[in-house]
Coordinates of C-alpha atoms in Angstrom, one line a residue:
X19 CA 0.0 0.0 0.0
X20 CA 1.4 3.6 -1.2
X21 CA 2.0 5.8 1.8
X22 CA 1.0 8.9 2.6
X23 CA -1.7 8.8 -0.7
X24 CA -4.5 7.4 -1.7
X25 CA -3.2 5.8 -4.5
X26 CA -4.4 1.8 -2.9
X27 CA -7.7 2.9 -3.5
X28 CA -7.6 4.8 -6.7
X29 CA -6.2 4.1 -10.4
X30 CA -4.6 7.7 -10.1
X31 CA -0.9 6.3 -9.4
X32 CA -0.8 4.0 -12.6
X33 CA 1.8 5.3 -15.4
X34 CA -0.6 4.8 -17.7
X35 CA -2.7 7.9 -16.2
X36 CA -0.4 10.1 -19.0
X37 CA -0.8 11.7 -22.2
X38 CA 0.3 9.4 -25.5
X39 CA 2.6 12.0 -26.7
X40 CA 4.8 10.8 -23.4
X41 CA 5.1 7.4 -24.2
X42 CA 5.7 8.5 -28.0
X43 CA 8.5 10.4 -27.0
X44 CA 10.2 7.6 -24.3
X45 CA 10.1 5.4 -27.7
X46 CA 11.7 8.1 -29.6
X47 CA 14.0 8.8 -26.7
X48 CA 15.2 5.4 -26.2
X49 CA 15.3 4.3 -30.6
X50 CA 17.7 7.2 -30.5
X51 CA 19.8 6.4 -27.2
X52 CA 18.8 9.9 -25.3
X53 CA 18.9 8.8 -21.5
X54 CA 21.1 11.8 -20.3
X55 CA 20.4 13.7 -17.0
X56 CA 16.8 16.5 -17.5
X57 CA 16.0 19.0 -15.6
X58 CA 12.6 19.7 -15.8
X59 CA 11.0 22.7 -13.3
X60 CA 7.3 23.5 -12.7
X61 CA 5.7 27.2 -12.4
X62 CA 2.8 29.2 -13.3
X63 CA 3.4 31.6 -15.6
X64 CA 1.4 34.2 -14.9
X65 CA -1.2 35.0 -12.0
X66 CA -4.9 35.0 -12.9
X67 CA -6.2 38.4 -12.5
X68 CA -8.2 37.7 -9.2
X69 CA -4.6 36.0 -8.0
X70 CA -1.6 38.1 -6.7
X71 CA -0.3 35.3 -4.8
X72 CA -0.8 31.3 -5.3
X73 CA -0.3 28.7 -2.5
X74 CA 2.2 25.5 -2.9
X75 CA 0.5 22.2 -2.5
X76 CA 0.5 18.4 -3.3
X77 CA 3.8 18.2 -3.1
X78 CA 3.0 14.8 -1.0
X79 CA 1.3 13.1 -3.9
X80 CA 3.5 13.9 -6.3
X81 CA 6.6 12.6 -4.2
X82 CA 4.3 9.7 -3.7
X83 CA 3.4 8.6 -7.1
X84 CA 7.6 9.3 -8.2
X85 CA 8.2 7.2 -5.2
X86 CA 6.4 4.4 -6.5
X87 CA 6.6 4.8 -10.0
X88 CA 6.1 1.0 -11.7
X89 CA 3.9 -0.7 -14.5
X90 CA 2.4 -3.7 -13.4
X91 CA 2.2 -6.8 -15.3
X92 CA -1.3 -6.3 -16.4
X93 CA -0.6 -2.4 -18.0
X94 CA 2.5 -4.2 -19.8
X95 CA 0.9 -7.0 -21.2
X96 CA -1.9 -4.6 -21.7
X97 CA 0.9 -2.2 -23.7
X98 CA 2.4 -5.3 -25.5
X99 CA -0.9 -6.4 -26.9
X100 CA -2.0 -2.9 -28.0
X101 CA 1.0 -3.1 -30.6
X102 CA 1.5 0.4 -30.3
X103 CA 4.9 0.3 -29.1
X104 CA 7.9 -2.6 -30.2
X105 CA 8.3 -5.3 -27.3
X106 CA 12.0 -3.6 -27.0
X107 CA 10.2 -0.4 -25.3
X108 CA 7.4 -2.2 -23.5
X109 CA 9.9 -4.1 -22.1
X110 CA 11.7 -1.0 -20.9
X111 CA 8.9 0.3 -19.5
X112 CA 8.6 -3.1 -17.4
X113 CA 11.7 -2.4 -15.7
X114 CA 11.3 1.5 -15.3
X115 CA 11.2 3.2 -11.6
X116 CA 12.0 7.0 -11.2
X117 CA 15.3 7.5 -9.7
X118 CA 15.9 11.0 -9.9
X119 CA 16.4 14.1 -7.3
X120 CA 13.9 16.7 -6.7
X121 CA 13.9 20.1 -4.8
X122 CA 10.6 21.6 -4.6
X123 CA 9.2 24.9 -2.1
X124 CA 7.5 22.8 1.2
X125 CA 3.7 22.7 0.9
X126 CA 2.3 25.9 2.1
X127 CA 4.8 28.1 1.0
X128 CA 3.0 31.4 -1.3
X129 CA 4.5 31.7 -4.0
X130 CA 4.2 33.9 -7.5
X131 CA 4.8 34.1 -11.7
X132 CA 7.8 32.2 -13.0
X133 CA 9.1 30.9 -9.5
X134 CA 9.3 27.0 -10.1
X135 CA 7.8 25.1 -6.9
X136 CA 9.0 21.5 -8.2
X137 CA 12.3 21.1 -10.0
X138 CA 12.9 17.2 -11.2
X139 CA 16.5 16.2 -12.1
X140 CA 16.3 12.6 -13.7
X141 CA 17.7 10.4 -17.0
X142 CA 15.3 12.1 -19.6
X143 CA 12.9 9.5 -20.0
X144 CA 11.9 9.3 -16.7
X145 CA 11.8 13.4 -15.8
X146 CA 9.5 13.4 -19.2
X147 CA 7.3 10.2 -18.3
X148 CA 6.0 12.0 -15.1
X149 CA 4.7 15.5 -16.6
X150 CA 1.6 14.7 -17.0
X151 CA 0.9 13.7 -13.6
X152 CA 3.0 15.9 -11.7
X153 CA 1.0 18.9 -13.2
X154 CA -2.1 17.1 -12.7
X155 CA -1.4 16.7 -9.1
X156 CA 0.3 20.4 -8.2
X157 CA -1.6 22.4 -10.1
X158 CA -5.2 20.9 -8.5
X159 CA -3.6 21.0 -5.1
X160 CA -1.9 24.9 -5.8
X161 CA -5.3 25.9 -7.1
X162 CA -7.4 25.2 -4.4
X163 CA -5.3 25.7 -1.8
X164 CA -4.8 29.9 -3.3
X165 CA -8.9 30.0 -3.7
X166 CA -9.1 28.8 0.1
X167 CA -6.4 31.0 1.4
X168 CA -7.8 33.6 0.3
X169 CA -11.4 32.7 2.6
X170 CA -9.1 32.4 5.6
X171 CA -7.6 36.1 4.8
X172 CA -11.1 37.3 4.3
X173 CA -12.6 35.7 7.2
X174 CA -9.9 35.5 10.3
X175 CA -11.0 33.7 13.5
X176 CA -13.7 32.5 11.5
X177 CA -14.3 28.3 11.5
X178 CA -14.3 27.2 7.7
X179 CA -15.5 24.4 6.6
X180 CA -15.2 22.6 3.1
X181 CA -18.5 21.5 1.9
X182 CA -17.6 20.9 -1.9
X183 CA -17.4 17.4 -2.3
X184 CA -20.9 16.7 -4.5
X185 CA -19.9 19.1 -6.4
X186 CA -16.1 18.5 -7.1
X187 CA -14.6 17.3 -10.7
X188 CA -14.5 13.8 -9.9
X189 CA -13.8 11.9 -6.0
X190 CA -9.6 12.3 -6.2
X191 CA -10.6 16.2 -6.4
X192 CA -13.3 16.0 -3.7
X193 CA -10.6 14.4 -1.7
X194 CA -7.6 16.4 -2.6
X195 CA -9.6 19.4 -2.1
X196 CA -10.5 18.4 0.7
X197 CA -6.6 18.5 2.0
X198 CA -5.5 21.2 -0.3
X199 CA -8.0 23.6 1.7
X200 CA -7.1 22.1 5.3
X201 CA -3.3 23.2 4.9
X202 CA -4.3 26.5 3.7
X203 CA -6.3 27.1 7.1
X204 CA -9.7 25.6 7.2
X205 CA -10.9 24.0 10.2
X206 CA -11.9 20.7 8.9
X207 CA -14.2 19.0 5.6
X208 CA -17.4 16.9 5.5
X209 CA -15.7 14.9 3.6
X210 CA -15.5 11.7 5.8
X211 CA -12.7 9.8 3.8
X212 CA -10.2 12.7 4.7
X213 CA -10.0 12.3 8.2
X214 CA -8.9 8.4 7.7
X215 CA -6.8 9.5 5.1
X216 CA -5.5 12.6 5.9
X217 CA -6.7 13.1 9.6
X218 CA -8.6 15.8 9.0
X219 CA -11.5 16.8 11.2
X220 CA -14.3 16.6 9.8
X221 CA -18.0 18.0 10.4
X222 CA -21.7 17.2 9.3
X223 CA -24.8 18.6 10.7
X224 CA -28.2 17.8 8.9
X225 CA -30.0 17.5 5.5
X226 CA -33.4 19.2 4.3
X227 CA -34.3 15.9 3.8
X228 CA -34.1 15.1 7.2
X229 CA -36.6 18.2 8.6
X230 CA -39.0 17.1 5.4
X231 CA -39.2 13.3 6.4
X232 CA -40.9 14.4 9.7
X233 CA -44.2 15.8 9.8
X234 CA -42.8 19.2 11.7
X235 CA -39.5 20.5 12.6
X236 CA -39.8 19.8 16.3
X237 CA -40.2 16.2 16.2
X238 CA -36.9 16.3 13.5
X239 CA -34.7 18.7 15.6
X240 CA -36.1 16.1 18.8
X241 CA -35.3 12.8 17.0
X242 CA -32.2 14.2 15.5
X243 CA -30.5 15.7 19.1
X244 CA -31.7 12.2 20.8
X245 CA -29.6 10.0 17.7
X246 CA -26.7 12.6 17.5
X247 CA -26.1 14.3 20.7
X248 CA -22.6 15.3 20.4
X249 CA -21.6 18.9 18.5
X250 CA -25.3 18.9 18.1
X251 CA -25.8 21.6 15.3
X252 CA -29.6 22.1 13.7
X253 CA -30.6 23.0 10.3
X254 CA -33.4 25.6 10.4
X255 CA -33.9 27.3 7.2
X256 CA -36.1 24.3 5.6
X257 CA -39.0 26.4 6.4
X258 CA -39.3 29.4 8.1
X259 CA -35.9 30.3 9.7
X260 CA -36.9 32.8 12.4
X261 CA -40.1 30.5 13.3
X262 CA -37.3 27.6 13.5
X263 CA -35.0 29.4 15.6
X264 CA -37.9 30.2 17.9
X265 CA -38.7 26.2 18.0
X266 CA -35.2 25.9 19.3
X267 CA -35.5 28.1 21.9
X268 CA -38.4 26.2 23.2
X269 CA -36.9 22.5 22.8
X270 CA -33.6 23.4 24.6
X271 CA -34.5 23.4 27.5
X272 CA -36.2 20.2 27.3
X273 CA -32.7 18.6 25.5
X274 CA -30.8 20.2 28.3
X275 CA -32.9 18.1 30.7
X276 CA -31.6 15.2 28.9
X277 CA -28.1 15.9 28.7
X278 CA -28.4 17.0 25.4
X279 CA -26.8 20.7 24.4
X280 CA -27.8 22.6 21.3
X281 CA -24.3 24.0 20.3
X282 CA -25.2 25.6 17.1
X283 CA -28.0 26.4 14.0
X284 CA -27.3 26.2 10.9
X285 CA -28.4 28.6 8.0
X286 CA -28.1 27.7 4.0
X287 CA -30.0 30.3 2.2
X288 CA -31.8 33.7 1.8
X289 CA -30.4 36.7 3.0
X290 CA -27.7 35.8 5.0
X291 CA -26.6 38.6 7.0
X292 CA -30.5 39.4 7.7
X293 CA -31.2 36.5 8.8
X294 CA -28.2 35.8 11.2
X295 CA -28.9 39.5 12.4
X296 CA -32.7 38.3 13.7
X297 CA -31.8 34.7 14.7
X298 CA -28.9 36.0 16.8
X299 CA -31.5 38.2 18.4
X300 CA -34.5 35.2 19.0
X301 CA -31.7 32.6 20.3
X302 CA -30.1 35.5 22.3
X303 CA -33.8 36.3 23.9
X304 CA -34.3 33.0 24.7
X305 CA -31.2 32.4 26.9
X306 CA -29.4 30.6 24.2
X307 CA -26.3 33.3 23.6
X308 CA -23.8 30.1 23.5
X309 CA -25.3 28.5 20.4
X310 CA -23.2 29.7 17.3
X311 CA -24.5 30.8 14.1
X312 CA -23.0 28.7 10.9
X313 CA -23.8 29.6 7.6
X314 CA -23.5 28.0 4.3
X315 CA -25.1 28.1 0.5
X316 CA -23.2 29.0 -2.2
X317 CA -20.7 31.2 -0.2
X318 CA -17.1 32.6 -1.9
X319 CA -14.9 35.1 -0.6
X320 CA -16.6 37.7 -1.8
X321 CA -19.9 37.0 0.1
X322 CA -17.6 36.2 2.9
X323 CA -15.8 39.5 3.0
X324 CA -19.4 41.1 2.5
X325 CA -20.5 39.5 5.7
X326 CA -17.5 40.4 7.8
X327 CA -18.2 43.8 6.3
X328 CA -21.7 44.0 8.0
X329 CA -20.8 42.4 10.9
X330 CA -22.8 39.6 10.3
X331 CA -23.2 37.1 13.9
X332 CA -22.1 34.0 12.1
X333 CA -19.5 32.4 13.7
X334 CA -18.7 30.1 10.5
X335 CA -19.3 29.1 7.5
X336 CA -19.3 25.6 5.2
X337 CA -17.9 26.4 1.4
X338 CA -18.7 24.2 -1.3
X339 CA -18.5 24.6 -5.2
X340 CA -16.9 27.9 -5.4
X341 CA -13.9 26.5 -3.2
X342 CA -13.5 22.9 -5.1
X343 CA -14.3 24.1 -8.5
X344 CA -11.8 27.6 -7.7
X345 CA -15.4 28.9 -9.8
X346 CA -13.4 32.4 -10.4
X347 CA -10.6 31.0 -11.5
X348 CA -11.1 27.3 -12.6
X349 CA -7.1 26.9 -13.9
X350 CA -3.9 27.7 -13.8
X351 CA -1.5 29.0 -16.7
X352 CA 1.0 26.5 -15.1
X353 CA 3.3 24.0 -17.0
X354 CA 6.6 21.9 -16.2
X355 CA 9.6 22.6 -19.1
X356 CA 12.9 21.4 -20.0
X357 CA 15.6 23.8 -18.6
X358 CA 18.7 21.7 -19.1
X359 CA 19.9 18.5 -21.1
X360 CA 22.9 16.5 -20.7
X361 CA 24.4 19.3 -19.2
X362 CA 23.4 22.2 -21.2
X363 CA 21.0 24.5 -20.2
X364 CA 17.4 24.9 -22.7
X365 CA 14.6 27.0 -23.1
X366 CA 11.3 27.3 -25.1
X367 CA 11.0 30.9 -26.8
X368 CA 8.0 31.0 -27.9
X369 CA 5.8 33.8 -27.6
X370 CA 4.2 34.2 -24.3
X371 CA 5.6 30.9 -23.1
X372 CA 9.0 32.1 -23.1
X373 CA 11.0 30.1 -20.4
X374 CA 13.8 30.9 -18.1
X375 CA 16.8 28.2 -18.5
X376 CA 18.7 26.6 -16.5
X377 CA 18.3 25.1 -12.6
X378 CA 16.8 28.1 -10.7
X379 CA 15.9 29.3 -7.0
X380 CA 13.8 31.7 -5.3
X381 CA 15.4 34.1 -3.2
X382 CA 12.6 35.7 -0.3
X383 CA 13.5 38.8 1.7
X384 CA 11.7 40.7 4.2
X385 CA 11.3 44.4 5.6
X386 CA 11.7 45.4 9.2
X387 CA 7.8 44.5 9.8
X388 CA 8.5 41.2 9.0
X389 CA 6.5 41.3 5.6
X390 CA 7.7 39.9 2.5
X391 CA 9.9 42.0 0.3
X392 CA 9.9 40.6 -2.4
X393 CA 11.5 37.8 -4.6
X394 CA 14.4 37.3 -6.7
X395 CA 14.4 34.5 -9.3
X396 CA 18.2 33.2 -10.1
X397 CA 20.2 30.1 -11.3
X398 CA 20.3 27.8 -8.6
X399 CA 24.4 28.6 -7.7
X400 CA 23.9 32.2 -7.9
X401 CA 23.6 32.9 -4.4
X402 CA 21.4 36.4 -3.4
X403 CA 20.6 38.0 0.3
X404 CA 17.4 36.1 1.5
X405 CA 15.7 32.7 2.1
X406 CA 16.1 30.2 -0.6
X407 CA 12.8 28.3 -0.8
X408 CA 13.1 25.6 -3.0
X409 CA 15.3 22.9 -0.7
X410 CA 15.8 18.9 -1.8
X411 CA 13.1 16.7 -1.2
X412 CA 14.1 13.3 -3.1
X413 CA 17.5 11.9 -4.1
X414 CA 17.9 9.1 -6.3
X415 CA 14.1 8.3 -6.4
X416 CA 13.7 8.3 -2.4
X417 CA 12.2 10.6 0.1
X418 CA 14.9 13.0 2.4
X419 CA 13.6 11.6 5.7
X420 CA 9.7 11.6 6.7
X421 CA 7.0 14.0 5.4
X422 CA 6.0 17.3 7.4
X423 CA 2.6 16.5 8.9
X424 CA -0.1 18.5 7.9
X425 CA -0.4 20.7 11.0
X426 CA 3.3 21.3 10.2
X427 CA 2.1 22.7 6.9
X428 CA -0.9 24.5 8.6
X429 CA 1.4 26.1 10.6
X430 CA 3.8 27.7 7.6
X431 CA 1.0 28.3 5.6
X432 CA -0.3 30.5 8.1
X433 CA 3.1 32.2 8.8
X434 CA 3.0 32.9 5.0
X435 CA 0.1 34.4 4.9
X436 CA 0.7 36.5 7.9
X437 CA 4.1 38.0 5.9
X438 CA 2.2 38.6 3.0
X439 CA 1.9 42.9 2.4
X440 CA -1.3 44.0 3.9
X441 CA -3.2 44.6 0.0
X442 CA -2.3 41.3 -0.7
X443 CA -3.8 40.4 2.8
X444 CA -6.8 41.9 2.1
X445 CA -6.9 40.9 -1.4
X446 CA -7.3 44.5 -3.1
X447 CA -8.1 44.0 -6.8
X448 CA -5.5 47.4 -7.2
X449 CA -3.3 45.9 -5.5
X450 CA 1.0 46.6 -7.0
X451 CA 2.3 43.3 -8.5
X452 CA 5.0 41.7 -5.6
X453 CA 8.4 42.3 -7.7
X454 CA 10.1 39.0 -8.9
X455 CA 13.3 40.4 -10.0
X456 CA 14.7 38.1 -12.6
X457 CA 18.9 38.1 -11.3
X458 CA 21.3 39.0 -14.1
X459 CA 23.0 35.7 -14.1
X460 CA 20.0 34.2 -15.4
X461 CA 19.0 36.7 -18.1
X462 CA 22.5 36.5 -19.1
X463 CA 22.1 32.7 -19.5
X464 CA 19.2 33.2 -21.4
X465 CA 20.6 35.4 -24.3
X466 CA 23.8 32.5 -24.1
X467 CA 21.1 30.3 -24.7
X468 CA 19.3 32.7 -27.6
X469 CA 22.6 32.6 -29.2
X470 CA 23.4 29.0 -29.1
X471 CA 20.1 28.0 -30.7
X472 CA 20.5 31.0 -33.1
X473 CA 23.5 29.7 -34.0
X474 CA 22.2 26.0 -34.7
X475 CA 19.1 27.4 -36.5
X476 CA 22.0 29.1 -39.2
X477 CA 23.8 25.8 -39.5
X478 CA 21.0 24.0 -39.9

């Protein structure tokens, strides 16, 4: 069984989960005898407009799929039958396990254009095998874990939930979601399968369903608080909300008579910030000013900010589509290039997708408040005054010692978003671009590089 993953229960670690033009280009790549060390980095290109930062993450799953990188028997007989490729290759493939170096930015680490969070160093057709996945796998996990990093900015001290699971592109991203928004700062999921996965606490109150199977709310809120005592939260919006609330207020005593505490309602439409305004008041009335106010229905952190705005009494708040779909922005112009072959450092030129060459770094500095600076991107020697974030992370197709837990990750996700500058805090559309200073060294490498493949284009 994988560790750390969920690869035992899911067909997402096979090899064959890859685009075709990667297994064309292994066959091309081993007719013609290139198995030289690649060096292959990761990186968005450019922010999305709503983005002026992006959050690292998946970096687990991705060492764990390189980690256990293998065709079984019945993907290579499957490959060998299919004809597609000559029995040389298939049996290549057969034998093939990654056993390259990476360096990569630690989970939770923000990070912004250009700056590679993954770099893989491995014979060529190994570093090219894995692209597919690796993107797959960073650029779900980056994505959500930006769209929910954002909520916590918006909302501090608020208790966030993830509630996106129905609605999620498929159960890996339900699940992955489900962690990607956990390490950015939510409290927990609904999602049960990521607390025996992950550990993650989750949270669940009540259906619709439920209230409408009973002939009146009493008799479902009763039944309900007798069968599920603990953390009891009740749904109230089925009907009327404020003649709900007021139903709660008279069964509470009666629950507290049998050991049974309401510690929160729950609200999932209409006007929001009204209707926590009133119910506050009827449950405060009635001698219930511990039960908390949660809140759900297709929230985002726009709606979020607008209730913090109007001092809405909700004490949290369960986030669904908007969070696993990132609705605003649903992708990332991300990819994962060739900077270096056999020694000799590459790069695409084409327009707009212009890539830096060579093995790279991130410099970070700070000002005296402790903020971030800003960045400067460099070749990896080329040592500038700051902290270097990408650090090793594999050598020779193995893990550098056990994996940061996830509360590890919490934790420097939130000091990250603490040093952010305060408009990126408070995520101001107008907001100045943090300056990425592109180091000399490596523009200087890059016109080498212009010249070399100038050079060859004349020749040829």
């Amino acid at each position: 069984m994988p560790p750390h993953g969920i690869g035992h229960m899911y067909p997402a670690t096979s090899p064959l989960l890859t685009d075709l033009y990667q297994l064309n280009m292994l066959q091309a790549y081993l007719d013609h005898g290139q198995m030289e060390t690649a060096v292959f980095e990761f990186f968005v290109r450019r922010l999305p407009g709503r983005r002026h930062f992006l959050m690292a993450a998946g970096l687990e799953q991705a060492l764990d799929f390189l980690e256990n990188l293998k065709f079984s028997n019945e993907e290579i007989d499957w490959l060998r039958h299919s004809k597609r490729f000559s029995n040389g290759f298939v049996d290549y493939l057969a034998r093939l396990r990654f056993t390259g170096d990476v360096d990569a930015m630690p989970e939770g680490t923000v990070f912004f254009e250009n700056e590679p969070i993954i770099r893989v160093i491995a014979p060529l057709p190994q570093a090219q095998l894995v692209e597919s996945r690796l993107i797959n796998i960073l650029h779900f996990q980056s994505l959500i874990a930006s769209k929910a990093a954002r909520m916590v900015l918006v909302a501090p001290r608020k208790q966030l939930v993830d509630f996106g699971l129905r609605r999620a592109h498929g159960a890996e991203a339900g699940l992955m979601a489900a962690r990607a928004s956990y390490l950015a700062g939510f409290a927990g999921t609904a999602t049960v399968l990521a607390q025996k996965e992950f550990g993650i606490p989750i949270f669940g109150t009540m259906a619709h369903s439920f209230i409408q199977a009973h002939d009146d709310e009493t008799s479902a809120f009763s039944a309900f608080a007798h069968s599920r005592p603990d953390h009891l939260v009740l749904l109230i919006d089925t009907y009327d909300t404020e003649a709900a609330a007021r139903k709660v207020v008279r069964l509470a005593p009666r629950l507290k008579e049998a050991g049974i505490i309401v510690r929160a309602v729950r609200l999932d439409s209409g006007d929001l910030i009204m209707l926590s305004k009133h119910v506050r008041r009827i449950l405060d009335d009635g001698g219930l000013q511990d039960v908390t106010i949660f809140a759900s229905g297709g929230l985002d952190e726009d709606e979020l900010a607008g209730m913090m705005d109007a001092n809405a009494p909700i004490d949290g708040f369960g986030v669904g589509t908007s969070l696993t779909t990132s609705s605003d922005v649903p992708a990332l112009d991300c990819a994962y290039k060739l900077q270096e072959y056999a020694g000799i450092a590459r790069r695409k030129r084409s327009a707009g997708k212009a890539t830096w060459p060579g093995r790279k770094q991130v410099w970070r500095s700070f000002g005296n408040d402790g903020r971030m600076a800003g960045d400067v991107l460099s070749l990896q020697d080329d040592r500038h005054t700051g902290e270097a974030l990408l650090i090793p992370v594999m050598r020779n197709g193995q893990r550098l010692g056990a994996p940061p837990t996830l509360d590890d990750i919490r934790n420097k996700a939130a000091r990250g978003l603490a040093q952010l500058p305060e408009p990126l805090r408070r995520l101001d559309e107008e907001a100045a671009r943090f300056p990425v200073i592109v180091a000399a060294g490596l523009i200087a490498l890059a016109e080498q590089v212009d010249r070399r493949t100038a050079a060859h284009d004349v020749a040829d």
